[in-house]
Coordinates of C-alpha atoms and ligand atoms in Angstrom, one line a residue:
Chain A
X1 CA -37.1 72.4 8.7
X2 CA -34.3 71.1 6.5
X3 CA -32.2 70.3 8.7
X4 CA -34.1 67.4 10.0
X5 CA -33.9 65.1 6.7
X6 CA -31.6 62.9 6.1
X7 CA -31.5 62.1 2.1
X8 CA -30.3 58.8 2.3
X9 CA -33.1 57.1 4.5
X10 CA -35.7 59.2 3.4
X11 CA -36.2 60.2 7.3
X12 CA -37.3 63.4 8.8
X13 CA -37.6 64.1 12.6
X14 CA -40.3 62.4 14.2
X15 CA -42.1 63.0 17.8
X16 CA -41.3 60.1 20.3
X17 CA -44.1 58.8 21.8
X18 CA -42.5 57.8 25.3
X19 CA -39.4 60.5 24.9
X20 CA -35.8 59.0 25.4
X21 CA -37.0 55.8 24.9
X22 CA -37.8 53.7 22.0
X23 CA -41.7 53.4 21.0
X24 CA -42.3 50.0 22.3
X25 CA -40.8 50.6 25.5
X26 CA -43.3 50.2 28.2
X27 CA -43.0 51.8 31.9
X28 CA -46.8 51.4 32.9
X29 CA -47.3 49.2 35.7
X30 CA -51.0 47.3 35.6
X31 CA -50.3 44.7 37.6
X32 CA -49.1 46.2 40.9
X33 CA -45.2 46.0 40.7
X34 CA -43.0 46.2 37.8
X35 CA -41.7 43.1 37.7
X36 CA -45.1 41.6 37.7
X37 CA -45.8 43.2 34.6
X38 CA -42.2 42.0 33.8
X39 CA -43.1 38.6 34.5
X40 CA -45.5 38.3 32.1
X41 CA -43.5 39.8 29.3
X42 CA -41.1 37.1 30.0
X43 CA -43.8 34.3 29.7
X44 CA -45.2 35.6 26.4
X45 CA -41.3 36.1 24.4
X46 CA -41.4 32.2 26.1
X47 CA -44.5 31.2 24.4
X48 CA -43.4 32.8 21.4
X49 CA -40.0 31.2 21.0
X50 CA -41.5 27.6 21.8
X51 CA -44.3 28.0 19.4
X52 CA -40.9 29.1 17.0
X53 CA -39.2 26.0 17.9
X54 CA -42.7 24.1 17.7
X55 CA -42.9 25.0 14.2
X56 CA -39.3 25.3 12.5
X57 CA -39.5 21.6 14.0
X58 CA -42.5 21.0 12.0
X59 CA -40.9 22.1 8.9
X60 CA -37.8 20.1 9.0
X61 CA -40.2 16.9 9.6
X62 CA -42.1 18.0 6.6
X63 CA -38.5 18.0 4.8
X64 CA -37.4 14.9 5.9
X65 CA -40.8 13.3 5.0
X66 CA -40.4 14.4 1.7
X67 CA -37.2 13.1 1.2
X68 CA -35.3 16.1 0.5
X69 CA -32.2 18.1 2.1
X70 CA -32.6 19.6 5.5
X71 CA -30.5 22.7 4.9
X72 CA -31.0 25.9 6.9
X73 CA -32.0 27.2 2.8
X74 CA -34.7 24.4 2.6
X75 CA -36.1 25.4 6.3
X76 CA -36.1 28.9 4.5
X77 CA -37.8 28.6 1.5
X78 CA -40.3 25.5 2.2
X79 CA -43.8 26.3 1.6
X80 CA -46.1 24.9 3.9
X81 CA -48.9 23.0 2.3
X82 CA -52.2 24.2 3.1
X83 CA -53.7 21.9 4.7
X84 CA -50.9 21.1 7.0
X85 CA -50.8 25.4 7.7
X86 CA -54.8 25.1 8.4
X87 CA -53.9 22.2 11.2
X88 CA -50.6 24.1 12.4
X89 CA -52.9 27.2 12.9
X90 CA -55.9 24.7 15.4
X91 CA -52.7 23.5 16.9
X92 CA -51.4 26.9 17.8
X93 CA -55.0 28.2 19.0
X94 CA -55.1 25.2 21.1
X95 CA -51.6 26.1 22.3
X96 CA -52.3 29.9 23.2
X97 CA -55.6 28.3 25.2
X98 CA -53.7 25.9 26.8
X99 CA -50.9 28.1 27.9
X100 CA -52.5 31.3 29.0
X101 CA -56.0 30.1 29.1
X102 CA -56.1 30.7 32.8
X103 CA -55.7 34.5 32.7
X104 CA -58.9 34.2 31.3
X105 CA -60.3 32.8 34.7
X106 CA -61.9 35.4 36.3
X107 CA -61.3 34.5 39.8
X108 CA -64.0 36.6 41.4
X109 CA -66.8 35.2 39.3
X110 CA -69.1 33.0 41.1
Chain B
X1 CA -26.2 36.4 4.3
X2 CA -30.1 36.5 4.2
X3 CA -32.1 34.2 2.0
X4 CA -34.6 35.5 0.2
X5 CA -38.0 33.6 1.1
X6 CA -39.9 35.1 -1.8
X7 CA -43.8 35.7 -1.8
X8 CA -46.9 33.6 -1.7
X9 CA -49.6 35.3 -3.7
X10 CA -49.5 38.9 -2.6
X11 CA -48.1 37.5 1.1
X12 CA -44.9 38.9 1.6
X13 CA -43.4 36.1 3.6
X14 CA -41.4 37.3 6.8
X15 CA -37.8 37.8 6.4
X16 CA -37.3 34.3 8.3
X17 CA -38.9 31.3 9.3
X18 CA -38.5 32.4 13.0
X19 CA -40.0 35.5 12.9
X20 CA -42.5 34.4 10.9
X21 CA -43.8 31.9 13.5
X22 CA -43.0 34.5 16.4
X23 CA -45.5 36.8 15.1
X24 CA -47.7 34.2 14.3
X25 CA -47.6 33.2 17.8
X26 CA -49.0 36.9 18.3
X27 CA -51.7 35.8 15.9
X28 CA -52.8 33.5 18.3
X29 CA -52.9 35.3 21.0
X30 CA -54.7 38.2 19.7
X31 CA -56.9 36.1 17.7
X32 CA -57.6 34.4 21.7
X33 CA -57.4 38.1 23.2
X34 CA -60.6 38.8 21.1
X35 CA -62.7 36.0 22.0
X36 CA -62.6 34.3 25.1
X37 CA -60.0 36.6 27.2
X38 CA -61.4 39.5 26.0
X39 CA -65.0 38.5 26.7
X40 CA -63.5 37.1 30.4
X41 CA -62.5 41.1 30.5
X42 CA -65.3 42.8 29.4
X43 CA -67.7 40.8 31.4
X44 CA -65.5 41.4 34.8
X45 CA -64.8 45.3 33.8
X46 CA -68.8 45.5 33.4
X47 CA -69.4 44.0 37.0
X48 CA -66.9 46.8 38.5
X49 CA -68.5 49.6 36.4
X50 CA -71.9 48.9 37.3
X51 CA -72.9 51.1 40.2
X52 CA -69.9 53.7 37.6
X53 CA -71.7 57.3 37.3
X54 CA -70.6 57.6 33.3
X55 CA -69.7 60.8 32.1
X56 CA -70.8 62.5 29.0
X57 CA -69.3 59.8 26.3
X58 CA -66.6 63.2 25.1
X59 CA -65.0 63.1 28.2
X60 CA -62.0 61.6 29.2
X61 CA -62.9 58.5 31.8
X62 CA -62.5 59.8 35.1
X63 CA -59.4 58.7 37.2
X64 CA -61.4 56.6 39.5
X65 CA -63.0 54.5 36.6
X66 CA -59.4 53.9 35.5
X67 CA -58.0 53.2 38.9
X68 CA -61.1 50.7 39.6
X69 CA -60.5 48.7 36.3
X70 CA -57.0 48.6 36.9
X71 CA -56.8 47.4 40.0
X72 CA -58.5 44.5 39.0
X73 CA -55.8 41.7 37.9
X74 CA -58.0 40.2 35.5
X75 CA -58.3 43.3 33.5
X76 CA -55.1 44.9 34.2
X77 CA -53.4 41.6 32.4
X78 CA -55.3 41.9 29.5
X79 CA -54.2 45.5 29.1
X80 CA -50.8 44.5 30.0
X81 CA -50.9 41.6 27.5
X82 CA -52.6 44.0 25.1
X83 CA -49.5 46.2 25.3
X84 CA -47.4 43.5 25.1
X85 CA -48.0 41.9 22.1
X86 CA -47.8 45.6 20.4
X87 CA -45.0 45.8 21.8
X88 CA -43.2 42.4 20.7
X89 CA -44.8 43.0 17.3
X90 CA -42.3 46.1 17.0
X91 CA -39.5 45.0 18.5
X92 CA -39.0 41.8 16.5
X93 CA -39.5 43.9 13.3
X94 CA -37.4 46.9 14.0
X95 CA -34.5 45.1 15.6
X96 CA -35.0 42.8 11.9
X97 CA -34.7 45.8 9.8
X98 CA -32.4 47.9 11.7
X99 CA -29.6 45.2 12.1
X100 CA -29.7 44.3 8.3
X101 CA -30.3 47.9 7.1
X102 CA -27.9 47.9 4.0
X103 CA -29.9 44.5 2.6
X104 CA -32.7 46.3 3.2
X105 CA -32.0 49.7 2.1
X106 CA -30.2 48.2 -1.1
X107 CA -33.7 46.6 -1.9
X108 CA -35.8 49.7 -1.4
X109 CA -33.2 51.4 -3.7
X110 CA -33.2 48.9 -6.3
X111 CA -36.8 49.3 -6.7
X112 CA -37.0 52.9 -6.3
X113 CA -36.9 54.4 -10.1
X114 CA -38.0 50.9 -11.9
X115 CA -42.0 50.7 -13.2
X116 CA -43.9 50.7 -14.3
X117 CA -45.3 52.8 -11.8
X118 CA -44.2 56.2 -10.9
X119 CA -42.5 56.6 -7.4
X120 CA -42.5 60.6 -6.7
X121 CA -40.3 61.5 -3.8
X122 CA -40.3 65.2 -2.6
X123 CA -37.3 65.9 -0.4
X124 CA -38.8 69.3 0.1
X125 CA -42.0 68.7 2.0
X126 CA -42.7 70.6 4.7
X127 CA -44.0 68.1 7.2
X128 CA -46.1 68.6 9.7
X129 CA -45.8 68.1 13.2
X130 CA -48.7 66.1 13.5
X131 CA -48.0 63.0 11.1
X132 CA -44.5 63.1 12.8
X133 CA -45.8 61.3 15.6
X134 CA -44.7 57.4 16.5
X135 CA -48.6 56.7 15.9
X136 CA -49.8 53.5 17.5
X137 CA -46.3 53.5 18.9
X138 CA -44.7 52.1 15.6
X139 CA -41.3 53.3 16.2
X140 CA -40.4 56.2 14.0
X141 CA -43.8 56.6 12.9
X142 CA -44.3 56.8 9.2
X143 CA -41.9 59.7 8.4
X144 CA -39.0 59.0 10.8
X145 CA -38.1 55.2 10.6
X146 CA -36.6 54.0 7.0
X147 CA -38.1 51.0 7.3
X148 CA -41.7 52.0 8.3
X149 CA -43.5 50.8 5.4
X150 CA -41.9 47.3 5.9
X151 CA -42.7 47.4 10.4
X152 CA -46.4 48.3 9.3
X153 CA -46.7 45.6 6.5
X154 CA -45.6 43.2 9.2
X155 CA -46.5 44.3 12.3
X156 CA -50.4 44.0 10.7
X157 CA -50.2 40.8 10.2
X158 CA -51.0 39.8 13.3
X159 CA -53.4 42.5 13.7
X160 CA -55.6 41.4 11.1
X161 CA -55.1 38.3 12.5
X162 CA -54.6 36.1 9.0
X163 CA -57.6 37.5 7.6
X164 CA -55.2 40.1 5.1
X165 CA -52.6 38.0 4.0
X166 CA -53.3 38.2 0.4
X167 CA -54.8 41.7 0.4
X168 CA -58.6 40.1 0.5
X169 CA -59.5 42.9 2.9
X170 CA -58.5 45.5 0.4
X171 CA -60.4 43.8 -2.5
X172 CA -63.2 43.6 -0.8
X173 CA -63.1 47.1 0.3
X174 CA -62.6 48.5 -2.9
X175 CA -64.6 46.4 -4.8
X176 CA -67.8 47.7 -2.5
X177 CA -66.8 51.0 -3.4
X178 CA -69.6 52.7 -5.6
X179 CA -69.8 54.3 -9.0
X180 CA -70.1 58.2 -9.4
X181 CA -73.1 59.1 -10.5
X182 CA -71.9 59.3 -14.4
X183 CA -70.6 55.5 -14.2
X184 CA -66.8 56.2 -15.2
X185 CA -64.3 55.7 -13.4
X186 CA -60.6 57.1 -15.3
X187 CA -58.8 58.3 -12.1
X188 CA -58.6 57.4 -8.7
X189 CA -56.9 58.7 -5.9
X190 CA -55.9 57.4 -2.5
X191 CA -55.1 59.9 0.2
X192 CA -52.9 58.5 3.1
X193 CA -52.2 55.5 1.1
X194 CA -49.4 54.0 3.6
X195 CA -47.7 50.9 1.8
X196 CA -50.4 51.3 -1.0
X197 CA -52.8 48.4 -0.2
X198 CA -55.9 50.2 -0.8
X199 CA -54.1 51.8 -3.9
X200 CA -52.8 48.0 -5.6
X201 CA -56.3 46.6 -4.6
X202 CA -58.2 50.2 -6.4
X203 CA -56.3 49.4 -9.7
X204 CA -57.4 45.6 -9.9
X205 CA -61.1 46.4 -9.7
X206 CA -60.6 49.4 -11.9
X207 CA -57.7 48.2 -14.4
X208 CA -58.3 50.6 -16.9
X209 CA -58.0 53.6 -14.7
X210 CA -55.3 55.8 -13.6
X211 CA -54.6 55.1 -10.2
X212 CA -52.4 57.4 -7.3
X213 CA -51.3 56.7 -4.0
X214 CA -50.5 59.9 -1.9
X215 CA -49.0 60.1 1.5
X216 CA -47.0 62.0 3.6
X217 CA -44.4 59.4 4.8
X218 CA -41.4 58.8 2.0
X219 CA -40.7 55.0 4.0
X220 CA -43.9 54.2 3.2
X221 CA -44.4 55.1 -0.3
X222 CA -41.1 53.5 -0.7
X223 CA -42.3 50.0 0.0
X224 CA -45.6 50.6 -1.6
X225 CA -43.6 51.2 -5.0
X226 CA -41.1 48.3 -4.0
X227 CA -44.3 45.7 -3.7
X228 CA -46.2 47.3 -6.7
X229 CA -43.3 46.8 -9.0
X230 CA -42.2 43.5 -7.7
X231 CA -46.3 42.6 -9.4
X232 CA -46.3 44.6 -11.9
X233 CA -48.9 46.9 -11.2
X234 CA -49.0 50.1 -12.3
X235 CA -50.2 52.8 -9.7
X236 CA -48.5 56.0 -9.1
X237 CA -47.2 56.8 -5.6
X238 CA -46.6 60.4 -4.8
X239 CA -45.3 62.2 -1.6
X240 CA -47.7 65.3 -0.9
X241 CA -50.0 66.3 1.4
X242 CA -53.8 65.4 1.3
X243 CA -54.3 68.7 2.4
X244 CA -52.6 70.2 -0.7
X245 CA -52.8 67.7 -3.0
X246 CA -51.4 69.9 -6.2
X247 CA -53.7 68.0 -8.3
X248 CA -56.1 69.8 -10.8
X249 CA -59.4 70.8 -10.1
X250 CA -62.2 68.1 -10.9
X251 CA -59.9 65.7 -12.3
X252 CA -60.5 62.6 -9.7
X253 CA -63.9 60.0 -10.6
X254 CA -62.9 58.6 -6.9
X255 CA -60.7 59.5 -3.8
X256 CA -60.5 57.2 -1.2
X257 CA -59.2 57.4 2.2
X258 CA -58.7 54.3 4.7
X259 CA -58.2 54.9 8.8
X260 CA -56.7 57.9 7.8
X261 CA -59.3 60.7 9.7
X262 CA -58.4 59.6 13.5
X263 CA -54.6 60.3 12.5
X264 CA -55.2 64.0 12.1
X265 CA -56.3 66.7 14.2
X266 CA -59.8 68.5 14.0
X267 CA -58.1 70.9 12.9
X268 CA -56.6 70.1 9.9
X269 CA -59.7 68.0 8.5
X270 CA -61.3 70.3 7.2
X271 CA -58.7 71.3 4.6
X272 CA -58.6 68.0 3.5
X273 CA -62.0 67.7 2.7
X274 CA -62.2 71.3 0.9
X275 CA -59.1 69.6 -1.1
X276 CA -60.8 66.6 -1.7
X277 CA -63.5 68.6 -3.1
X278 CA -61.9 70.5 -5.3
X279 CA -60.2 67.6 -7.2
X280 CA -63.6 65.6 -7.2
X281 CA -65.5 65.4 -10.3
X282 CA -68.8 66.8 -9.4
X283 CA -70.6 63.4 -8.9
X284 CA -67.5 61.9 -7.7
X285 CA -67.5 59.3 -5.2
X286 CA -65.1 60.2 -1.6
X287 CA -65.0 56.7 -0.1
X288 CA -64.1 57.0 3.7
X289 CA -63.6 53.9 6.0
X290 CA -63.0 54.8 9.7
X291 CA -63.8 54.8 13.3
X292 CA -67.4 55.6 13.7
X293 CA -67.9 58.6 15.6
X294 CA -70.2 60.5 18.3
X295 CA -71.8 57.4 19.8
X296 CA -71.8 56.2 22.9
X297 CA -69.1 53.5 24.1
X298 CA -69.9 50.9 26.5
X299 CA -67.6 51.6 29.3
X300 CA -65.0 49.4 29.2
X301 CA -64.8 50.3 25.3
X302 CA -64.1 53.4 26.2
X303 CA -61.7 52.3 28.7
X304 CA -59.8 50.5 26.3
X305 CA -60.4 53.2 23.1
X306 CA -59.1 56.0 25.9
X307 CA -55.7 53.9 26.6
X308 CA -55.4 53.5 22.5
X309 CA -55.1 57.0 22.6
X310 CA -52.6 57.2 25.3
X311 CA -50.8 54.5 25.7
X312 CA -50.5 53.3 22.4
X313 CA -50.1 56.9 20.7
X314 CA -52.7 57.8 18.6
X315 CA -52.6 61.0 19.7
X316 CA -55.9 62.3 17.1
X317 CA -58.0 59.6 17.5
X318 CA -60.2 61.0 20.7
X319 CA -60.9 64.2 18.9
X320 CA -61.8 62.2 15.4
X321 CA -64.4 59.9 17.6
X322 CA -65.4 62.9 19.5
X323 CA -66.3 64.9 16.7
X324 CA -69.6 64.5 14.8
X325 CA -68.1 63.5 11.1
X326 CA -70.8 63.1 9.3
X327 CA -71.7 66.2 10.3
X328 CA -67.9 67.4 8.9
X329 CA -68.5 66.0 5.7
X330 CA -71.5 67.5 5.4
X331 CA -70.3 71.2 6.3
X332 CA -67.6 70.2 3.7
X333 CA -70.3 70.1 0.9
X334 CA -70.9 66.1 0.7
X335 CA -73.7 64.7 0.1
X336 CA -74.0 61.4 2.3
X337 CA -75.0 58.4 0.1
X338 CA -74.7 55.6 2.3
X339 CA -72.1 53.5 4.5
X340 CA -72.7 51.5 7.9
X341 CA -70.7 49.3 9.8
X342 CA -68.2 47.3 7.8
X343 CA -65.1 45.9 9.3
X344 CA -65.3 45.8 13.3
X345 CA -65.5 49.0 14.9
X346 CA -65.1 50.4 11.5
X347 CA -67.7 52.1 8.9
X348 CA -68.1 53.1 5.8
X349 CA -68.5 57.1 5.4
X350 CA -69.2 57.1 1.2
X351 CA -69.7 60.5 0.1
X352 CA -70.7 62.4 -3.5
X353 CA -69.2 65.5 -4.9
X354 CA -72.8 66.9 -5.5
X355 CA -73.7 68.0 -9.2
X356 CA -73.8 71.9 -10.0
Ligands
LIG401 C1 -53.1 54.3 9.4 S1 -52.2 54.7 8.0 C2 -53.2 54.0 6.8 C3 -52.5 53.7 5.6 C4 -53.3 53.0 4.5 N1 -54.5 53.7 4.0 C5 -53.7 51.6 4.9 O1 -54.6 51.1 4.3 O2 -53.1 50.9 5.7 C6 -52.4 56.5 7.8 C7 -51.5 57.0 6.7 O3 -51.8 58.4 6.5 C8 -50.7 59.1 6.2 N2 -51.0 60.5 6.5 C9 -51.3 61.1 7.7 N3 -51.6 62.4 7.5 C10 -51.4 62.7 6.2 C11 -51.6 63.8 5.4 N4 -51.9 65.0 5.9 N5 -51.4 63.7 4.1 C12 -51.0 62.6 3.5 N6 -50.9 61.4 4.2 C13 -51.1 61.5 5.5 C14 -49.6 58.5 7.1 O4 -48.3 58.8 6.7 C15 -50.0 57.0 7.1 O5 -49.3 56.4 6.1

């Protein structure tokens, strides 16, 4: 089994679980057509990079409050302070509820 | 160039401020996928299974129990979004690590030989075909991906939802870990010790012992050493087999083994517990936190446990639920001292090397 190592990465072989594709590649269909199920991909990378935006924005308020540089370094290496994490975090739950709260909906239920 | 965001605590920040808040979005959304989405779910996938002849809870759930719940667009989106998120969650972090593998690789490196712990590598290992698998489809599993240790750190995050960023879940865990029955505790092993949480947490309740992480995965002991050095804790990390640990006879107080049983087959158990029994002191304690087994899933549990298994790889974990463990360990010659249910859908399985 040597043959499968490579010494500089530390790697052996491994088993793919869908083979010929990467792991998190995704070919099931639950919602009746592909591009359904590729739909809602697309709306959850969206929620993601505006809750990104939401709080890199956040951050660079927090600089400028405080008076110091905005550098892309600052952004970087700011700390949030707790408290303001603990009401970023309600905001965000409120966000996720807000957005996507309707899949929740059960249609059929009376 | 990359900037170095540093660490809070034990939290290992993300590489950036982006990713960060992407996979805190994910959070969110699983934090919200296990309250009210998931209850919305449940509540509809009951309703369709009512009139559902179940089988006997070993088997497989039939096709048309699967077909039924997915045809349902309420639960067929949360399976979808289910996947998704897994999915996003690996993506971000592999795409991270692959595209700045020489910063990455140099820091792994730099840490590699530096204590005060010991890092043992063994090129040599024979690995086996079932821990070579992309388990819950992290890509390149644990023995194939350089940067595994780093994707599972990460990609947890949002799967303990917050509750792990500064390792609590680990203290707590290994602090409810009991005493053998002789009340010392010099060494301590962790079998399947991935990036060495369990391991770090181990030697901070027990600071005067000698602890060891074992594992099969290099990438993963790799990163364990990297973060245990960056503290300045000193645990041992060793890449062997918990199978064939090459440790001597009776000279562990405590092995412990976290969701490490529903990643190997049946068939291979069993030699890990004659191994784990052999290094045990005789009153040793074998602390064991998994799934619970042989019981009875309410269908759309099952549902969902079934598509763990084959959708999102974990290609052991129906036997290991299957199987009747505590009637494994028993077999094995432990002596069941206690456990229950401790984290969600996880127990405690705490064992003792019996005396003479
Ligand atoms: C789910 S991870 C758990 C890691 C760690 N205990 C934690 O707290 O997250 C399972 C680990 O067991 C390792 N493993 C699987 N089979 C093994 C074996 N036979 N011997 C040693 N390690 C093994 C894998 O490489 C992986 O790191």
């Amino acid at each position: 089994m040597a043959a499968d190592k490579d010494t500089a990465t530390h790697t052996v072989a491994f088993i793919p679980a869908r083979p010929g594709d990467m792991a998190y590649t995704d070919r099931e269909v639950f919602l009746g057509h592909p591009m359904i199920d590729n739909l809602v991909k697309i709306v959850l990378e969206l929620g993601a990079e505006t809750w990104a935006n939401r709080r890199r924005l956040r951050i660079v308020e927090q600089l400028l409050e405080s008076g110091g540089a905005v550098t892309r370094e600052a952004i970087e290496t700011h700390i949030m302070p707790k408290d303001e994490q603990a009401e970023l975090q309600r905001e965000r739950d409120a966000f996720v509820r807000r957005v996507y709260g309707v899949l929740a909906r059960d249609p059929e239920a009376s | 160039m990359k900037i170095d965001r540093g660490s809070i605590g034990r939290l290992q920040r993300f590489p950036s401020v982006d990713l960060e808040s992407y996979h805190d979005f994910l959070t969110g959304f699983r934090q919200w996928m296990s309250a009210d989405y998931g209850r919305a779910a449940t509540a509809r996938a009951e309703k369709l299974l009512a009139d559902f002849e179940m089988p006997d809870h070993r088997a497989p759930p039939p096709d048309a129990m699967i077909a039924t719940l997915e045809s349902n667009p309420l639960v067929g989106s949360f399976v979808r979004t289910w996947m998704n998120c897994q999915q996003m969650a690996h993506k971000s972090l592999h795409d991270e690590f692959q595209s700045n593998a020489n910063f990455y690789r140099e820091g792994l490196k730099a840490a590699d030989s530096a204590g005060p712990g010991l890092l043992e590598l063994d090129p040599g290992l024979d690995i086996p075909d079932y821990a070579r698998h992309e388990i819950h489809t992290q890509p390149g599993g644990y023995v194939g991906e350089e940067f595994a240790g780093q994707i599972y750190y990460y990609s947890t995050m949002s799967f303990y939802r917050g509750r792990n960023d500064q390792n609590e879940l680990y203290t707590a865990m290994a602090r409810s870990v009991p005493l053998p029955a002789y009340g010392k505790v010099e060494r301590i092993l962790d079998i399947g010790c991935g990036i060495g949480q369990l391991t770090v947490a181990m030697k901070e309740v027990f600071p005067e012992a000698t602890v060891w992480g074992l594992d099969v995965g290099a990438p993963m002991l790799r990163y364990a050493h990297k973060q245990a050095v960056e503290w300045g804790i000193d645990v041992n990390y060793t890449q062997r087999l918990a199978e064939d640990t090459r440790f001597e006879d009776e000279s562990f107080d405590i092995v412990t083994a976290y969701i490490l049983f529903h990643e190997v087959p049946q068939k291979v158990t069993p030699s890990i517990l004659k191994e784990v029994l052999r290094v045990l002191k005789p009153g040793g304690i074998f602390f064991i936190r998994d799934f619970q087994t042989n019981r009875k899933h309410a269908p759309f549990g099952k549902y969902m446990s079934w598509k763990d298994h084959t959708l999102n790889e974990e290609p052991w974990s129906q036997e290991f639920i299957n199987s009747d463990f505590v009637g494994t360990l028993k077999e094995a010659g432990f002596t069941l001292l206690e456990g229950g249910e401790s984290q969600p859908f996880l127990r405690d399985y705490i064992c003792q090397k019996p005396v003479g």
